[in-house]
């Protein structure tokens, strides 16, 4: 072990020396830093050559939605019989490292998806990708299949993602603005010992679709991901689908993910196919999709949020202004303290003077009010005579602001309500959803945002099927149908290839109910369960 460690240290030191020599050579020759032009084939080849790669992987165009085997060009028969070495090279050229690219259209600058399949990506190669990928303005997805990622290279991949503008959700400047990108990341067949996949669901991440199939994700890794999804204030709000198929998740991991769905209201699709989930995990998942009771911690948090909401609403309400008649002059208020210190005779004289002054002021105010009312009535009559129409009732008149007009408390209240309606609505905390109190507990209606749940090829029996049947029946009776207002609930539920009898009436009933809710039914096609099982998805 000591010799291997020394050998690795020597190799690393030699690599650092070679990079230093290359940097010095570039500085001596005055070579400028390469500016990527957005054509991946040219940029990737040039950056690999400058990084000192002896063998540069090819950049191959992949047909849109095509099979990986169709990505490589067909080999034409040579006119002359090749040598044995040439035959071997042409035979195994398919297995050479290649960077597969799917284009949006024929323009070479429209790289849409980038695929790395079946060859190890090291730190040096990721540094090259970090330079050429941000220049792709149409990039929507990155796919790493059995790329030999480690915890170290995975950290470099995390640093690479924010630099890709379209994966970050940024669009080119108008006109006209393009549609929002898919922001997809697929990391398959790359198990990580430190279980770092939960870092993809951080607050700074803006991925929408995350595929983590065949990564040996266990219950501990699923627990870390569940914590990231359940964190209400720091969870990734843009993540709408997660694929955790073909992993090692059992009932414990399914329970962690079910607890995350209690408060997560952004996830639309969750795939847990080909795992080791039994009835216990199925019951937990079914529980959060229907009405569930809050825990003591959640009840305390709900009360705190309700008090905070009430205080905010009180702060938004306009303050009541006192009436003019009940408002006391500032001089009278300021002299009350002095009156107590003065002799009785002096205070009586002052009070008489103040009463006379107040009476004169009231008379003047009444005279002014009568004059103003008379002027307004006369003006209204003139306008009616000119227009030849009846006066509009005061309730239907629109308030017109002039230089000397002031809005009263009612006008202010109406203005505040209008502003509140026009403001964009914020995401409602799930703990503030309408609750039901029974048996001394607080029940929420459950997660009605999740649209698709895939539990194909697990270990669920008839017990788990009955729990899901109850949930489906409840959602159909309470949740509005597709196209209606509000959450819709499950539209697809995949439970095929589990441990229940082939003639299970419960499974048949679930299939019958879900077929009515499927937004994209296929006429004359096989059921969804059989189709997915046959395709291996």
PDB file of N, CA and C in Angstrom, residues 171-178:
ATOM      1  N   UNK A 171     -32.189  32.654 -20.557  1.00  0.00           N
ATOM      2  CA  UNK A 171     -32.477  32.571 -21.978  1.00  0.00           C
ATOM      3  C   UNK A 171     -31.730  33.675 -22.707  1.00  0.00           C
ATOM      4  N   UNK A 172     -31.413  33.472 -23.984  1.00  0.00           N
ATOM      5  CA  UNK A 172     -30.771  34.540 -24.746  1.00  0.00           C
ATOM      6  C   UNK A 172     -31.659  35.767 -24.796  1.00  0.00           C
ATOM      7  N   UNK A 173     -31.056  36.935 -24.973  1.00  0.00           N
ATOM      8  CA  UNK A 173     -31.855  38.160 -24.941  1.00  0.00           C
ATOM      9  C   UNK A 173     -32.849  38.209 -26.089  1.00  0.00           C
ATOM     10  N   UNK A 174     -34.012  38.847 -25.885  1.00  0.00           N
ATOM     11  CA  UNK A 174     -34.979  38.980 -26.970  1.00  0.00           C
ATOM     12  C   UNK A 174     -34.463  39.977 -27.994  1.00  0.00           C
ATOM     13  N   UNK A 175     -35.068  40.146 -29.174  1.00  0.00           N
ATOM     14  CA  UNK A 175     -36.255  39.401 -29.615  1.00  0.00           C
ATOM     15  C   UNK A 175     -35.876  38.204 -30.482  1.00  0.00           C
ATOM     16  N   UNK A 176     -36.712  37.174 -30.628  1.00  0.00           N
ATOM     17  CA  UNK A 176     -37.767  36.834 -29.680  1.00  0.00           C
ATOM     18  C   UNK A 176     -37.207  35.887 -28.646  1.00  0.00           C
ATOM     19  N   UNK A 177     -37.679  35.891 -27.407  1.00  0.00           N
ATOM     20  CA  UNK A 177     -37.101  35.006 -26.394  1.00  0.00           C
ATOM     21  C   UNK A 177     -37.459  33.549 -26.668  1.00  0.00           C
ATOM     22  N   UNK A 178     -36.502  32.634 -26.569  1.00  0.00           N
ATOM     23  CA  UNK A 178     -36.800  31.222 -26.803  1.00  0.00           C
ATOM     24  C   UNK A 178     -37.571  30.627 -25.639  1.00  0.00           C
TER      25      UNK A 178
END
